[in-house]
Each structure stands twice: as C-alpha cells, then as structure tokens.
Coordinates of C-alpha atoms in Angstrom, one line a residue:
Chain A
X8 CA 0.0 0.0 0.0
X9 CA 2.0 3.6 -1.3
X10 CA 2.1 5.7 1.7
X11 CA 2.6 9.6 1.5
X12 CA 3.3 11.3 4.6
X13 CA 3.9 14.7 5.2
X14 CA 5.5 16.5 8.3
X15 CA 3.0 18.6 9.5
X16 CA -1.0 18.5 9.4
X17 CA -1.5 21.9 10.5
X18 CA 1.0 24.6 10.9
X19 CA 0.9 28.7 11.6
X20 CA 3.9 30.9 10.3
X21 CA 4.1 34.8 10.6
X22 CA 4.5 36.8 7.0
X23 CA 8.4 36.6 6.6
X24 CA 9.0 33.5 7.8
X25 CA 10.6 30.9 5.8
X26 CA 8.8 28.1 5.9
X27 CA 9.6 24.0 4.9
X28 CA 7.1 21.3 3.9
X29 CA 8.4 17.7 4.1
X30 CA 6.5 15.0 2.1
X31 CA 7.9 11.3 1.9
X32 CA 6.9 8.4 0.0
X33 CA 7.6 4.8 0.4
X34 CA 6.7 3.4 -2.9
X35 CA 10.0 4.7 -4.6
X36 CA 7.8 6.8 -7.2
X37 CA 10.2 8.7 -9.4
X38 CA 7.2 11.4 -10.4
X39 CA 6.1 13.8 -7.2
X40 CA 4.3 17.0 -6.7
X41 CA 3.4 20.0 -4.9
X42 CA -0.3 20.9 -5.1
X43 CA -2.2 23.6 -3.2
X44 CA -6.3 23.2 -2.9
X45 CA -8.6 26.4 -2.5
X46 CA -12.5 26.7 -2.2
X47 CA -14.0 26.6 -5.9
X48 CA -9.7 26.4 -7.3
X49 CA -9.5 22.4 -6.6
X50 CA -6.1 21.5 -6.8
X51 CA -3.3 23.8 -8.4
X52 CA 0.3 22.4 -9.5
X53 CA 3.0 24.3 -7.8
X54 CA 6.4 22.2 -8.8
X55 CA 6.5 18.5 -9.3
X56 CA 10.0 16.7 -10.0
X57 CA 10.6 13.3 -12.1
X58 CA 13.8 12.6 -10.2
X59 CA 16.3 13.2 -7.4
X60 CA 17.3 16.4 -8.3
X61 CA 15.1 17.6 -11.1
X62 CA 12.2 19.9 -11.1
X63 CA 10.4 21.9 -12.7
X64 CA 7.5 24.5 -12.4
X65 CA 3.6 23.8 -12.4
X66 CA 1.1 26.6 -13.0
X67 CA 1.4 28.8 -9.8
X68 CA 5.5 28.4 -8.8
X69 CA 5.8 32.0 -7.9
X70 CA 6.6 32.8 -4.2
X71 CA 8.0 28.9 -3.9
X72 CA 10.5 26.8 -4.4
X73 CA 11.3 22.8 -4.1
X74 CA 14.0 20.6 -3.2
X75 CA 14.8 17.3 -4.1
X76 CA 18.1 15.6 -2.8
X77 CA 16.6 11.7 -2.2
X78 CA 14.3 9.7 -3.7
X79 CA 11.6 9.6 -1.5
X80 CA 11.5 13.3 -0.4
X81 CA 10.5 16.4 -2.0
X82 CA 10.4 19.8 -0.1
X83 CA 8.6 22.8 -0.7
X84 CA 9.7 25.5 0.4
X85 CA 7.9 29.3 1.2
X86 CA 11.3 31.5 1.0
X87 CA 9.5 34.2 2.7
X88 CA 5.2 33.6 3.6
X89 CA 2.9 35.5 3.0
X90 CA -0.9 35.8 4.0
X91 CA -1.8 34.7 0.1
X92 CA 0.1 31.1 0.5
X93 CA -2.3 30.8 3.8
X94 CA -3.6 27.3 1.9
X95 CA -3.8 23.5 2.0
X96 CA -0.7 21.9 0.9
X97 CA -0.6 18.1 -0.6
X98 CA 1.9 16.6 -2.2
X99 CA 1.1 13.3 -4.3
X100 CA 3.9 10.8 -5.8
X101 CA 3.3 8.5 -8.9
X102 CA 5.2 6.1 -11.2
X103 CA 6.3 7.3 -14.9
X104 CA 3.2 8.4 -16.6
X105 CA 1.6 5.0 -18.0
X106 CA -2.1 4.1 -18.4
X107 CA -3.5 4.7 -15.0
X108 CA -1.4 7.2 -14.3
X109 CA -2.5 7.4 -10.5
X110 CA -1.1 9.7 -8.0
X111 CA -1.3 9.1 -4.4
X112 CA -1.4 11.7 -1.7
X113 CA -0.1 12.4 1.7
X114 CA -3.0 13.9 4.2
X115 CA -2.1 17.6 3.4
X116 CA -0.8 20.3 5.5
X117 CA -3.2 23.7 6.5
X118 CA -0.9 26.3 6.5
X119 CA -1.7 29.4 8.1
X120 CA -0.1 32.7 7.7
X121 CA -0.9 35.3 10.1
Chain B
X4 CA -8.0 29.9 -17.4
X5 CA -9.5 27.0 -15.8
X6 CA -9.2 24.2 -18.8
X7 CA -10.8 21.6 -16.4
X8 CA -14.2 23.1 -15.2
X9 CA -17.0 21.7 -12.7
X10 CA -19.9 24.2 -12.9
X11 CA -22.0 22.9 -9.9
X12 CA -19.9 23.6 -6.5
X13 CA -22.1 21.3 -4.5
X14 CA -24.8 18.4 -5.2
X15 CA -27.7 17.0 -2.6
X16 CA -29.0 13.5 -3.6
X17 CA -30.9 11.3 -1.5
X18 CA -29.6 7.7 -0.3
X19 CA -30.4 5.3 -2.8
X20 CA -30.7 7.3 -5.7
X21 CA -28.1 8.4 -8.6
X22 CA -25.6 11.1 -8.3
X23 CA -24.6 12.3 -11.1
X24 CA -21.1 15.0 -11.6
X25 CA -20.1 17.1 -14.7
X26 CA -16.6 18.1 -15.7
X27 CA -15.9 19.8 -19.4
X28 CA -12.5 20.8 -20.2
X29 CA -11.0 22.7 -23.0
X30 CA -8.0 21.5 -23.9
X31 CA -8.0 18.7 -26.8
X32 CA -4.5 17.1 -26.0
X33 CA -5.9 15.5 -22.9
X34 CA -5.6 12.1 -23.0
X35 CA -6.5 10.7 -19.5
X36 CA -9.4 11.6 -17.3
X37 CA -9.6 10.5 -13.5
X38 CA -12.0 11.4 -10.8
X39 CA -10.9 11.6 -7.3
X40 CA -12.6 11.9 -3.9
X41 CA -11.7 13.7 -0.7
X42 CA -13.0 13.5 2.4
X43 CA -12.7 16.4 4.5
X44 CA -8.6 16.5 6.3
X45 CA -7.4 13.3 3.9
X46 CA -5.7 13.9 0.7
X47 CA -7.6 12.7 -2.6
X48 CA -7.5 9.2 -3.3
X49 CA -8.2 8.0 -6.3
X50 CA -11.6 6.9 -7.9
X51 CA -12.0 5.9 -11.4
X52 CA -10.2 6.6 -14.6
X53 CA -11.0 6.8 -18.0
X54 CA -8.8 6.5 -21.4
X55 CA -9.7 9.0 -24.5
X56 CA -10.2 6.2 -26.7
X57 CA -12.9 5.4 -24.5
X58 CA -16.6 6.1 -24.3
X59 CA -17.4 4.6 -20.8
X60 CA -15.9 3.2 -18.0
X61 CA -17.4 1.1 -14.7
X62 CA -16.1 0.1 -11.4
X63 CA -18.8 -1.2 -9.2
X64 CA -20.8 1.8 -8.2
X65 CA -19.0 4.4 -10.0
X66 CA -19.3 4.9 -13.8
X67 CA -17.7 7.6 -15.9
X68 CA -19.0 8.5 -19.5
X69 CA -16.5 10.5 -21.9
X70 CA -17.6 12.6 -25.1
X71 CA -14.8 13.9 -26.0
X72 CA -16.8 15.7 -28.8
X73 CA -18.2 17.8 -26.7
X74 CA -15.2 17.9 -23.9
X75 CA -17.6 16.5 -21.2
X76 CA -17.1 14.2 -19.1
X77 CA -19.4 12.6 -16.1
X78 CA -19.3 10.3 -13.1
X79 CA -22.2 8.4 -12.1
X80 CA -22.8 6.9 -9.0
X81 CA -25.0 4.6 -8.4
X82 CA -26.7 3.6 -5.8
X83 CA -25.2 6.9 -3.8
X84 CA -24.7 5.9 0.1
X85 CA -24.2 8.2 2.6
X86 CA -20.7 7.1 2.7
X87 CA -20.5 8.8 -0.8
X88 CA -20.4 12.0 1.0
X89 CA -17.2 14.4 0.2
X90 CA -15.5 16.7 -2.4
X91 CA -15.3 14.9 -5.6
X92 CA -12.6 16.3 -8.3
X93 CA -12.3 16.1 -11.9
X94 CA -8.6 15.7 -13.6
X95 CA -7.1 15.1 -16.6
X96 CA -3.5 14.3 -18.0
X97 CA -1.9 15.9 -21.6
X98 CA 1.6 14.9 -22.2
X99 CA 3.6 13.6 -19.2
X100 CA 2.6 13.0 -15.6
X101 CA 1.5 16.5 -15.0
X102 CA -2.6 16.4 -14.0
X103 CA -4.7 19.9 -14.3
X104 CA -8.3 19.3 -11.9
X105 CA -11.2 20.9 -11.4
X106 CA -12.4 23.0 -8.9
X107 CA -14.4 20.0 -7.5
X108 CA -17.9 19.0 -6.0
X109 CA -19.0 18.4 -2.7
X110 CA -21.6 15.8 -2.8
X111 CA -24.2 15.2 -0.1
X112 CA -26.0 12.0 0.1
X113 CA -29.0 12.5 3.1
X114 CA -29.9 9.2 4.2

C-alpha cells in the first residue's frame, strides 16, 4: 500500500517567515508533486519533479521553491510567507506516466499565515 | 483559465438514488481523465479513470462516460450511500505525468 506522509497536518507561520514542507513516499515513485487546494480552485500544481534532483514548475511556482536531494523526499519551500500562500498543501507521488497514471497523496498540511 | 471546469460547486442526492457530476475541459490534447474523492482532512484518493479512446468506463458503483466531442465528461454513482459524502474532483492528463483538476464537487447523500 503507497504511503505519503507529510510532516505537518497543520501549521501557523508569521508573513516573513521561511517556511519548509516535508512530504515522503515509500513506494520509490520517481514522479512527485506539490499541489495547493482552495474553495471553488480544486487543486493547483506548484512544482512536481521526475527525479532526485530535477524539477520543474507547475502553473502557480511564484513565491515557492522545491528541493529534491533523495528519492523519496520532495520539499517545498515558502522562501518568505505570505498571508496569500495561507492554503492546503498536498503533495502526491506517482510512477512514470503510464495508463493509469494514478497519483497518491499524503493527508495535506493547512498552512496558516498570520 | 480553468481548462478543467465543474460548474456545480455542490450536489444533494438522497440515499439510494443516482448522483450524477459534470466536468468539461478545454484542452484537446488530454488524454487521460480521472476522478478523485476527498474526504474532509485526507488527501484525494483515487476513484475511477477513463482512457480518451474510451466512451465509458465502470467500477462497481461508480461509472464515468467521456464525449470527448463535446469535452464533457461525467461520473455516475449509483446507488449513492451516505458514505459517498465528500469533495469529488475532476482531472485530466496531456503529455507527461502533470494532472490539471477541477475545482471540484461536494456531494451530499442525506440518508
């Protein structure tokens, strides 16, 4: 059973801060993503990355940016927050895009910006 | 510009009888359609998929129709329990892994 985790389920930074998301996958996925969800936006693509090292931006990158040193881990990162990233945060993992082409997700993180 | 669109925000349907959700999207070069649900502090987990060079696809309860004339595509469920209750999302996959959804649904079913 793929299992996403991610660090935090609910978490309140001030505007400035800098601010890390942690999301981990034990299915050795190469493919995994950074989505945030809004009311009436669904889910929006911030970076996603198709290996240890690699990324590249989704549709709404600006104000973020990702890390991914290991396999299983992929970081997102608020260099400074802001009251407009307040948002849920999910990251999802997948294999190489094939027929199903399923991602999984970890439980999300709130994120609050005060 | 939203290319994946679901017009109704919410949906009430009475235990027993069929929900039925909308998604139209814009963007020909999809090629791979997926539903997920979400229940209120999860992440989505996956529902049902559908490929373009396919009308119609069935899982149990859940049943997705393509028209891919018309850029519409819909997920039937049948008989809707009130375990069916949560935020449904529409998705769908052009080139590569990358998926653009839909503003979702939050379904209802009153017992």
């Amino acid at each position: 059973d793929v299992k996403v985790t991610q660090s935090s389920r609910y978490l309140v930074k001030r505007t400035g801060e800098k601010v890390f998301l942690e999301c981990v996958q034990d299915m050795d996925h190469e493919n995994m993503f950074w989505y945030r969800q809004d009311p009436g936006l669904g889910l929006r693509l911030i970076y996603f990355s198709y290996d240890v090292k690699m990324k590249e931006k989704g549709d709404i990158p600006e104000g973020y940016s990702v890390s991914r040193e290991k396999k299983e881990r992929f970081s997102l990162i608020l260099e400074s927050a802001s009251t407009n990233q307040t948002s849920m945060y999910l990251c999802a993992s997948s294999l190489p895009a094939q027929g199903s082409d399923t991602q999984y997700f970890g439980p999300g993180t709130r994120l609050t910006v005060l | 510009d939203q290319q994946v669109k679901q017009n109704s925000p919410s949906l009430s349907v009475q235990e027993g009888r069929i929900s039925i959700l909308n998604c139209d999207y814009t963007n020909s070069m999809f090629d791979y359609f997926l539903w997920y649900k979400k229940y209120p502090a999860e992440g989505p987990t996956f529902l049902i998929s559908i490929s373009s060079i396919k009308d119609k696809n069935e899982d149990g309860r859940f049943t997705v129709f393509l028209n891919k004339s018309a850029k519409h595509l819909s997920l039937h469920i049948v008989p809707s329990q009130p375990g069916d209750s949560a935020v449904y999302f529409c998705a769908a996959r052009a080139a590569g892994n990358k998926l653009t959804f839909g503003g979702g649904t939050r379904v209802l079913v009153k017992p």
